[in-house]
Amino acid sequence: MNLNIKTSLIALGITFLACTADAQTIPKEELIYLTSDWKGERFPDGRPRIPDELLERAKNVGIEEAWTILNNEGYKCQFDGGFKMVHDNQPFVGRALTAAYMPTRPDLEKNIKDRGAKQGRKGNTNAWAIDLLTKGDVYVADGFGKIAEGTLIGDNLGNSIYSKTGTGVVFNASSRDLDGLRQIKGFNAYVRDWDPSYLKDVVLTGLNTPIRMGRAIVMPGDLVLAKSEGVIFIPAHLAEKVILTAEFISLRDTFGIQMLKEGKYSTGEIDNQWTDKIKEDFLKWLDKNPGKIPMSRAKLDDYMKGRTW
């Protein structure tokens, strides 16, 4: 890694530790400030709360579509790949709840655990994030890529996580008990590797803070889209735009394929900017196929206003 990047990451971690007031979390006001582009509902701690309806619709968004839309918006560091999964063909979506871990040292770990105990935190620090999870959350943790003795969860914690969230986890670290995790119906984990060891010499240094996930940055409340290619983290304030744009592209493609099969238009006509006649036929097709429209028709009509087709 570039030395300047390393220095920046260390400085960022120190900054968060310095302003920490409650079990390694950043103040609510700071989290709201860092995610100030989000104008919707928030959790009590300030984390953006993307509506459940958008989470459901996001399941049909492809990684490539989301990546292209974000890239066009200037968000170029939102995807990471190279994960090993419990189930290769079981994608999930949810809201990010983040945790950052570092190699431990006795004085730091003692102080963190002492403060956590006074605040009612129980168990090792890798369990503290799990206690905060709610339905629809995804536990996203940077364990600095540690494999041996970097196992953030096993099947016991996996069961606890799934019972709270109904989703899964994304770790820049390892996990253990793969066979046991496979028994949790509906659960999935994206990790760097599997290892039989127990977690050792690792301490929580950030909870509900910005973290790094490989080549991506993750903010608390980001929309997590985990699929076969990897994971993309969509900023909360862009979630609806990404979903709506992807849905429109899908509708457009479905219509276009049907027109090509029927021989009504040529490939050149469908794959280029549409004429007014094609747009008119598309609108008629939407009227005849309301069941294919995942968003409200009013939102779709509003989205299409002024759009270059």
mmCIF file of C-alpha atoms in Angstrom:
data_model
loop_
_atom_site.group_PDB
_atom_site.id
_atom_site.type_symbol
_atom_site.label_atom_id
_atom_site.label_comp_id
_atom_site.label_asym_id
_atom_site.label_seq_id
_atom_site.Cartn_x
_atom_site.Cartn_y
_atom_site.Cartn_z
ATOM 1 C CA MET A 1 0.000 0.000 0.000
ATOM 2 C CA ASN A 2 1.147 3.555 -0.730
ATOM 3 C CA LEU A 3 2.753 5.150 2.350
ATOM 4 C CA ASN A 4 0.514 8.220 2.115
ATOM 5 C CA ILE A 5 -2.602 6.027 2.118
ATOM 6 C CA LYS A 6 -1.334 4.115 5.156
ATOM 7 C CA THR A 7 -0.609 7.359 6.977
ATOM 8 C CA SER A 8 -4.064 8.706 6.155
ATOM 9 C CA LEU A 9 -5.782 5.564 7.413
ATOM 10 C CA ILE A 10 -3.833 5.653 10.679
ATOM 11 C CA ALA A 11 -4.645 9.327 11.140
ATOM 12 C CA LEU A 12 -8.316 8.631 10.452
ATOM 13 C CA GLY A 13 -8.336 5.878 13.053
ATOM 14 C CA ILE A 14 -6.659 8.127 15.618
ATOM 15 C CA THR A 15 -9.189 10.878 14.919
ATOM 16 C CA PHE A 16 -12.101 8.538 15.547
ATOM 17 C CA LEU A 17 -10.529 7.207 18.713
ATOM 18 C CA ALA A 18 -9.960 10.731 19.959
ATOM 19 C CA CYS A 19 -13.589 11.781 19.468
ATOM 20 C CA THR A 20 -15.020 8.519 20.764
ATOM 21 C CA ALA A 21 -17.361 8.910 23.690
ATOM 22 C CA ASP A 22 -19.261 5.642 23.858
ATOM 23 C CA ALA A 23 -17.732 2.204 23.311
ATOM 24 C CA GLN A 24 -15.703 3.203 20.254
ATOM 25 C CA THR A 25 -18.669 4.786 18.470
ATOM 26 C CA ILE A 26 -18.448 8.288 17.077
ATOM 27 C CA PRO A 27 -20.864 10.910 18.394
ATOM 28 C CA LYS A 28 -24.325 10.938 16.802
ATOM 29 C CA GLU A 29 -23.812 14.497 15.598
ATOM 30 C CA GLU A 30 -20.592 13.506 13.842
ATOM 31 C CA LEU A 31 -22.274 10.563 12.087
ATOM 32 C CA ILE A 32 -25.157 12.777 10.966
ATOM 33 C CA TYR A 33 -22.646 15.340 9.683
ATOM 34 C CA LEU A 34 -20.638 12.750 7.741
ATOM 35 C CA THR A 35 -23.828 11.408 6.125
ATOM 36 C CA SER A 36 -25.542 14.782 5.777
ATOM 37 C CA ASP A 37 -26.579 14.138 2.155
ATOM 38 C CA TRP A 38 -29.075 11.614 3.522
ATOM 39 C CA LYS A 39 -32.378 13.398 4.231
ATOM 40 C CA GLY A 40 -34.492 10.436 5.314
ATOM 41 C CA GLU A 41 -35.180 8.545 8.525
ATOM 42 C CA ARG A 42 -32.319 7.651 10.866
ATOM 43 C CA PHE A 43 -31.712 5.138 13.629
ATOM 44 C CA PRO A 44 -31.421 6.577 17.165
ATOM 45 C CA ASP A 45 -27.609 6.587 16.843
ATOM 46 C CA GLY A 46 -27.768 8.700 13.668
ATOM 47 C CA ARG A 47 -27.237 5.920 11.129
ATOM 48 C CA PRO A 48 -29.264 6.399 7.913
ATOM 49 C CA ARG A 49 -32.260 4.046 7.736
ATOM 50 C CA ILE A 50 -32.962 3.162 4.116
ATOM 51 C CA PRO A 51 -36.638 2.082 3.851
ATOM 52 C CA ASP A 52 -37.419 -1.638 3.782
ATOM 53 C CA GLU A 53 -39.213 -1.179 0.454
ATOM 54 C CA LEU A 54 -35.981 -0.012 -1.180
ATOM 55 C CA LEU A 55 -34.070 -2.945 0.317
ATOM 56 C CA GLU A 56 -36.553 -5.328 -1.297
ATOM 57 C CA ARG A 57 -36.288 -3.642 -4.686
ATOM 58 C CA ALA A 58 -32.485 -3.544 -4.461
ATOM 59 C CA LYS A 59 -32.381 -7.355 -4.640
ATOM 60 C CA ASN A 60 -32.947 -7.099 -8.401
ATOM 61 C CA VAL A 61 -30.144 -4.579 -9.024
ATOM 62 C CA GLY A 62 -26.996 -5.934 -10.670
ATOM 63 C CA ILE A 63 -23.487 -5.104 -9.478
ATOM 64 C CA GLU A 64 -22.483 -3.790 -12.909
ATOM 65 C CA GLU A 65 -25.500 -1.486 -13.128
ATOM 66 C CA ALA A 66 -24.926 -0.123 -9.628
ATOM 67 C CA TRP A 67 -21.191 0.324 -10.268
ATOM 68 C CA THR A 68 -21.805 2.248 -13.504
ATOM 69 C CA ILE A 69 -24.361 4.570 -11.906
ATOM 70 C CA LEU A 70 -22.113 5.277 -8.901
ATOM 71 C CA ASN A 71 -19.086 5.782 -11.106
ATOM 72 C CA ASN A 72 -21.011 8.358 -13.144
ATOM 73 C CA GLU A 73 -21.875 10.128 -9.874
ATOM 74 C CA GLY A 74 -18.187 10.303 -8.945
ATOM 75 C CA TYR A 75 -18.249 7.461 -6.396
ATOM 76 C CA LYS A 76 -15.367 5.342 -7.666
ATOM 77 C CA CYS A 77 -14.324 3.449 -4.511
ATOM 78 C CA GLN A 78 -17.454 1.514 -3.570
ATOM 79 C CA PHE A 79 -16.800 -2.057 -4.795
ATOM 80 C CA ASP A 80 -14.623 -4.838 -3.477
ATOM 81 C CA GLY A 81 -14.267 -8.450 -4.566
ATOM 82 C CA GLY A 82 -12.170 -11.522 -3.877
ATOM 83 C CA PHE A 83 -14.376 -12.882 -1.093
ATOM 84 C CA LYS A 84 -15.050 -16.468 -0.103
ATOM 85 C CA MET A 85 -18.695 -17.193 0.668
ATOM 86 C CA VAL A 86 -20.739 -19.672 2.654
ATOM 87 C CA HIS A 87 -23.053 -19.980 -0.359
ATOM 88 C CA ASP A 88 -21.838 -18.921 -3.809
ATOM 89 C CA ASN A 89 -25.320 -18.244 -5.192
ATOM 90 C CA GLN A 90 -27.114 -16.604 -2.306
ATOM 91 C CA PRO A 91 -26.975 -12.806 -2.614
ATOM 92 C CA PHE A 92 -28.295 -10.440 0.036
ATOM 93 C CA VAL A 93 -28.898 -6.748 0.608
ATOM 94 C CA GLY A 94 -29.100 -4.623 3.744
ATOM 95 C CA ARG A 95 -27.959 -1.534 5.632
ATOM 96 C CA ALA A 96 -24.329 -1.438 6.741
ATOM 97 C CA LEU A 97 -23.473 -1.480 10.422
ATOM 98 C CA THR A 98 -19.711 -1.069 10.489
ATOM 99 C CA ALA A 99 -16.902 -2.152 12.791
ATOM 100 C CA ALA A 100 -13.142 -1.584 12.607
ATOM 101 C CA TYR A 101 -10.600 -3.877 14.277
ATOM 102 C CA MET A 102 -6.860 -3.526 14.803
ATOM 103 C CA PRO A 103 -4.045 -5.641 16.243
ATOM 104 C CA THR A 104 -4.358 -5.378 19.999
ATOM 105 C CA ARG A 105 -2.037 -3.964 22.654
ATOM 106 C CA PRO A 106 -2.629 -4.428 26.382
ATOM 107 C CA ASP A 107 -3.178 -0.808 27.418
ATOM 108 C CA LEU A 108 -5.574 -0.018 24.560
ATOM 109 C CA GLU A 109 -7.614 -3.201 24.959
ATOM 110 C CA LYS A 110 -7.865 -2.763 28.736
ATOM 111 C CA ASN A 111 -9.174 0.775 28.442
ATOM 112 C CA ILE A 112 -11.643 -0.137 25.704
ATOM 113 C CA LYS A 113 -12.987 -3.106 27.658
ATOM 114 C CA ASP A 114 -13.142 -1.179 30.940
ATOM 115 C CA ARG A 115 -15.211 1.551 29.348
ATOM 116 C CA GLY A 116 -17.389 -1.003 27.573
ATOM 117 C CA ALA A 117 -18.070 -2.837 30.848
ATOM 118 C CA LYS A 118 -19.203 0.416 32.487
ATOM 119 C CA GLN A 119 -21.624 0.915 29.602
ATOM 120 C CA GLY A 120 -23.031 -2.594 29.938
ATOM 121 C CA ARG A 121 -21.114 -4.160 27.051
ATOM 122 C CA LYS A 122 -20.637 -7.889 27.477
ATOM 123 C CA GLY A 123 -18.184 -10.410 26.078
ATOM 124 C CA ASN A 124 -15.263 -9.843 23.748
ATOM 125 C CA THR A 125 -15.275 -6.706 21.622
ATOM 126 C CA ASN A 126 -16.150 -8.660 18.454
ATOM 127 C CA ALA A 127 -19.617 -9.239 19.969
ATOM 128 C CA TRP A 128 -20.370 -5.564 20.601
ATOM 129 C CA ALA A 129 -21.384 -4.811 17.016
ATOM 130 C CA ILE A 130 -23.705 -7.827 17.006
ATOM 131 C CA ASP A 131 -25.612 -6.398 19.967
ATOM 132 C CA LEU A 132 -26.500 -3.330 17.864
ATOM 133 C CA LEU A 133 -27.824 -5.197 14.826
ATOM 134 C CA THR A 134 -31.468 -4.908 13.762
ATOM 135 C CA LYS A 135 -33.565 -6.506 11.017
ATOM 136 C CA GLY A 136 -32.180 -5.680 7.579
ATOM 137 C CA ASP A 137 -28.691 -4.756 8.812
ATOM 138 C CA VAL A 138 -25.465 -6.207 7.443
ATOM 139 C CA TYR A 139 -22.493 -6.530 9.791
ATOM 140 C CA VAL A 140 -19.566 -5.078 7.794
ATOM 141 C CA ALA A 141 -16.171 -5.308 9.498
ATOM 142 C CA ASP A 142 -12.602 -4.461 8.610
ATOM 143 C CA GLY A 143 -10.422 -6.995 10.404
ATOM 144 C CA PHE A 144 -7.283 -5.759 8.560
ATOM 145 C CA GLY A 145 -7.297 -8.919 6.434
ATOM 146 C CA LYS A 146 -6.198 -11.205 9.249
ATOM 147 C CA ILE A 147 -6.796 -14.912 8.561
ATOM 148 C CA ALA A 148 -5.177 -17.128 11.242
ATOM 149 C CA GLU A 149 -6.588 -15.965 14.594
ATOM 150 C CA GLY A 150 -8.628 -13.381 12.715
ATOM 151 C CA THR A 151 -11.904 -15.312 12.804
ATOM 152 C CA LEU A 152 -14.515 -12.705 13.717
ATOM 153 C CA ILE A 153 -17.374 -15.207 13.949
ATOM 154 C CA GLY A 154 -18.165 -18.910 14.084
ATOM 155 C CA ASP A 155 -21.522 -20.651 13.870
ATOM 156 C CA ASN A 156 -22.707 -19.475 17.312
ATOM 157 C CA LEU A 157 -22.275 -15.805 16.467
ATOM 158 C CA GLY A 158 -23.511 -16.511 12.944
ATOM 159 C CA ASN A 159 -26.811 -17.765 14.341
ATOM 160 C CA SER A 160 -27.094 -14.702 16.558
ATOM 161 C CA ILE A 161 -26.398 -12.367 13.642
ATOM 162 C CA TYR A 162 -28.936 -14.017 11.361
ATOM 163 C CA SER A 163 -31.645 -14.069 14.020
ATOM 164 C CA LYS A 164 -31.225 -10.295 14.384
ATOM 165 C CA THR A 165 -30.770 -9.295 10.746
ATOM 166 C CA GLY A 166 -32.026 -11.957 8.340
ATOM 167 C CA THR A 167 -29.037 -11.149 6.095
ATOM 168 C CA GLY A 168 -25.330 -11.891 6.529
ATOM 169 C CA VAL A 169 -21.873 -10.411 7.036
ATOM 170 C CA VAL A 170 -19.032 -8.900 4.984
ATOM 171 C CA PHE A 171 -15.578 -9.179 6.569
ATOM 172 C CA ASN A 172 -12.090 -8.118 5.605
ATOM 173 C CA ALA A 173 -11.052 -10.960 7.894
ATOM 174 C CA SER A 174 -11.751 -14.658 8.301
ATOM 175 C CA SER A 175 -14.408 -16.810 9.951
ATOM 176 C CA ARG A 176 -14.529 -20.321 11.377
ATOM 177 C CA ASP A 177 -17.075 -23.193 11.546
ATOM 178 C CA LEU A 178 -17.938 -23.185 7.838
ATOM 179 C CA ASP A 179 -19.974 -26.387 8.106
ATOM 180 C CA GLY A 180 -21.977 -24.937 10.977
ATOM 181 C CA LEU A 181 -22.574 -21.656 9.141
ATOM 182 C CA ARG A 182 -23.881 -23.612 6.156
ATOM 183 C CA GLN A 183 -26.637 -24.983 8.392
ATOM 184 C CA ILE A 184 -28.077 -21.482 8.973
ATOM 185 C CA LYS A 185 -30.779 -21.314 6.327
ATOM 186 C CA GLY A 186 -30.774 -17.932 4.597
ATOM 187 C CA PHE A 187 -27.470 -16.755 6.080
ATOM 188 C CA ASN A 188 -24.418 -15.881 4.016
ATOM 189 C CA ALA A 189 -20.932 -14.586 4.819
ATOM 190 C CA TYR A 190 -18.441 -12.873 2.524
ATOM 191 C CA VAL A 191 -14.994 -13.309 4.100
ATOM 192 C CA ARG A 192 -11.348 -13.405 3.043
ATOM 193 C CA ASP A 193 -10.889 -17.038 4.053
ATOM 194 C CA TRP A 194 -11.824 -19.767 6.524
ATOM 195 C CA ASP A 195 -9.626 -20.822 9.429
ATOM 196 C CA PRO A 196 -10.130 -23.179 12.405
ATOM 197 C CA SER A 197 -8.394 -20.865 14.887
ATOM 198 C CA TYR A 198 -10.031 -18.688 17.525
ATOM 199 C CA LEU A 199 -9.934 -14.896 17.389
ATOM 200 C CA LYS A 200 -6.809 -13.641 19.121
ATOM 201 C CA ASP A 201 -4.876 -10.370 19.479
ATOM 202 C CA VAL A 202 -7.640 -8.344 17.807
ATOM 203 C CA VAL A 203 -9.532 -5.435 19.372
ATOM 204 C CA LEU A 204 -12.445 -3.261 18.281
ATOM 205 C CA THR A 205 -11.354 0.325 17.603
ATOM 206 C CA GLY A 206 -14.347 1.702 15.731
ATOM 207 C CA LEU A 207 -18.068 0.945 15.884
ATOM 208 C CA ASN A 208 -20.527 2.561 13.485
ATOM 209 C CA THR A 209 -17.668 4.549 11.919
ATOM 210 C CA PRO A 210 -16.388 4.902 8.335
ATOM 211 C CA ILE A 211 -14.259 1.860 7.485
ATOM 212 C CA ARG A 212 -12.193 0.518 4.641
ATOM 213 C CA MET A 213 -13.210 -2.725 2.924
ATOM 214 C CA GLY A 214 -10.349 -3.645 0.621
ATOM 215 C CA ARG A 215 -10.515 -0.994 -2.094
ATOM 216 C CA ALA A 216 -13.869 0.366 -0.963
ATOM 217 C CA ILE A 217 -14.941 2.832 1.716
ATOM 218 C CA VAL A 218 -18.054 1.992 3.723
ATOM 219 C CA MET A 219 -20.189 4.415 5.689
ATOM 220 C CA PRO A 220 -22.681 3.349 8.359
ATOM 221 C CA GLY A 221 -26.085 3.019 6.708
ATOM 222 C CA ASP A 222 -24.762 2.333 3.206
ATOM 223 C CA LEU A 223 -26.864 0.005 1.084
ATOM 224 C CA VAL A 224 -24.917 -3.268 0.923
ATOM 225 C CA LEU A 225 -25.427 -5.230 -2.307
ATOM 226 C CA ALA A 226 -23.643 -8.586 -2.027
ATOM 227 C CA LYS A 227 -23.676 -10.767 -5.134
ATOM 228 C CA SER A 228 -21.519 -13.357 -6.894
ATOM 229 C CA GLU A 229 -19.039 -10.781 -8.236
ATOM 230 C CA GLY A 230 -18.423 -9.211 -4.836
ATOM 231 C CA VAL A 231 -19.944 -6.440 -2.751
ATOM 232 C CA ILE A 232 -20.843 -2.856 -3.627
ATOM 233 C CA PHE A 233 -21.591 -0.273 -0.961
ATOM 234 C CA ILE A 234 -24.113 2.304 -2.162
ATOM 235 C CA PRO A 235 -24.246 5.588 -0.211
ATOM 236 C CA ALA A 236 -27.627 5.881 1.497
ATOM 237 C CA HIS A 237 -28.501 9.153 -0.221
ATOM 238 C CA LEU A 238 -27.935 7.541 -3.643
ATOM 239 C CA ALA A 239 -29.752 4.280 -2.926
ATOM 240 C CA GLU A 240 -33.098 5.295 -4.425
ATOM 241 C CA LYS A 241 -31.454 6.854 -7.499
ATOM 242 C CA VAL A 242 -29.351 3.749 -8.141
ATOM 243 C CA ILE A 243 -32.345 1.449 -7.700
ATOM 244 C CA LEU A 244 -34.682 3.569 -9.815
ATOM 245 C CA THR A 245 -32.128 3.960 -12.601
ATOM 246 C CA ALA A 246 -31.370 0.227 -12.627
ATOM 247 C CA GLU A 247 -35.088 -0.576 -12.708
ATOM 248 C CA PHE A 248 -35.624 1.800 -15.632
ATOM 249 C CA ILE A 249 -32.736 0.233 -17.539
ATOM 250 C CA SER A 250 -34.240 -3.205 -16.911
ATOM 251 C CA LEU A 251 -37.676 -2.092 -18.158
ATOM 252 C CA ARG A 252 -36.100 -0.495 -21.203
ATOM 253 C CA ASP A 253 -34.135 -3.661 -21.976
ATOM 254 C CA THR A 254 -37.168 -5.927 -21.514
ATOM 255 C CA PHE A 255 -39.191 -3.783 -23.916
ATOM 256 C CA GLY A 256 -36.321 -3.586 -26.386
ATOM 257 C CA ILE A 257 -35.796 -7.353 -26.450
ATOM 258 C CA GLN A 258 -39.500 -7.902 -27.063
ATOM 259 C CA MET A 259 -39.488 -5.406 -29.940
ATOM 260 C CA LEU A 260 -36.471 -7.109 -31.494
ATOM 261 C CA LYS A 261 -38.098 -10.547 -31.205
ATOM 262 C CA GLU A 262 -41.261 -9.210 -32.826
ATOM 263 C CA GLY A 263 -39.202 -7.586 -35.579
ATOM 264 C CA LYS A 264 -40.840 -4.226 -34.983
ATOM 265 C CA TYR A 265 -37.541 -2.386 -34.665
ATOM 266 C CA SER A 266 -33.956 -3.126 -35.688
ATOM 267 C CA THR A 267 -31.014 -3.556 -33.338
ATOM 268 C CA GLY A 268 -29.616 -0.216 -34.476
ATOM 269 C CA GLU A 269 -32.850 1.535 -33.566
ATOM 270 C CA ILE A 270 -33.140 -0.057 -30.114
ATOM 271 C CA ASP A 271 -29.464 0.314 -29.167
ATOM 272 C CA ASN A 272 -29.291 4.020 -30.025
ATOM 273 C CA GLN A 273 -31.173 7.060 -28.770
ATOM 274 C CA TRP A 274 -34.834 6.276 -29.212
ATOM 275 C CA THR A 275 -37.057 8.089 -31.665
ATOM 276 C CA ASP A 276 -40.315 9.645 -30.529
ATOM 277 C CA LYS A 277 -42.157 6.666 -32.077
ATOM 278 C CA ILE A 278 -40.200 4.133 -29.998
ATOM 279 C CA LYS A 279 -40.788 6.198 -26.844
ATOM 280 C CA GLU A 280 -44.504 6.286 -27.626
ATOM 281 C CA ASP A 281 -44.570 2.508 -28.061
ATOM 282 C CA PHE A 282 -42.628 2.084 -24.806
ATOM 283 C CA LEU A 283 -45.198 4.140 -22.890
ATOM 284 C CA LYS A 284 -48.023 2.073 -24.404
ATOM 285 C CA TRP A 285 -46.139 -1.098 -23.437
ATOM 286 C CA LEU A 286 -45.875 0.145 -19.849
ATOM 287 C CA ASP A 287 -49.633 0.767 -19.791
ATOM 288 C CA LYS A 288 -50.260 -2.805 -20.937
ATOM 289 C CA ASN A 289 -47.715 -4.326 -18.505
ATOM 290 C CA PRO A 290 -48.184 -2.612 -15.120
ATOM 291 C CA GLY A 291 -47.063 -5.781 -13.327
ATOM 292 C CA LYS A 292 -43.558 -5.361 -14.748
ATOM 293 C CA ILE A 293 -43.115 -1.937 -13.107
ATOM 294 C CA PRO A 294 -41.390 -2.318 -9.695
ATOM 295 C CA MET A 295 -41.769 1.332 -8.667
ATOM 296 C CA SER A 296 -44.930 3.441 -8.644
ATOM 297 C CA ARG A 297 -45.988 4.681 -12.063
ATOM 298 C CA ALA A 298 -45.886 8.240 -10.761
ATOM 299 C CA LYS A 299 -42.212 7.840 -9.770
ATOM 300 C CA LEU A 300 -41.424 6.265 -13.112
ATOM 301 C CA ASP A 301 -43.126 9.067 -15.045
ATOM 302 C CA ASP A 302 -41.295 11.649 -12.964
ATOM 303 C CA TYR A 303 -37.996 9.872 -13.561
ATOM 304 C CA MET A 304 -38.528 9.780 -17.340
ATOM 305 C CA LYS A 305 -39.188 13.522 -17.572
ATOM 306 C CA GLY A 306 -36.252 15.175 -19.273
ATOM 307 C CA ARG A 307 -34.309 11.916 -19.516
ATOM 308 C CA THR A 308 -32.314 11.207 -22.681
ATOM 309 C CA TRP A 309 -33.496 7.837 -23.901
#
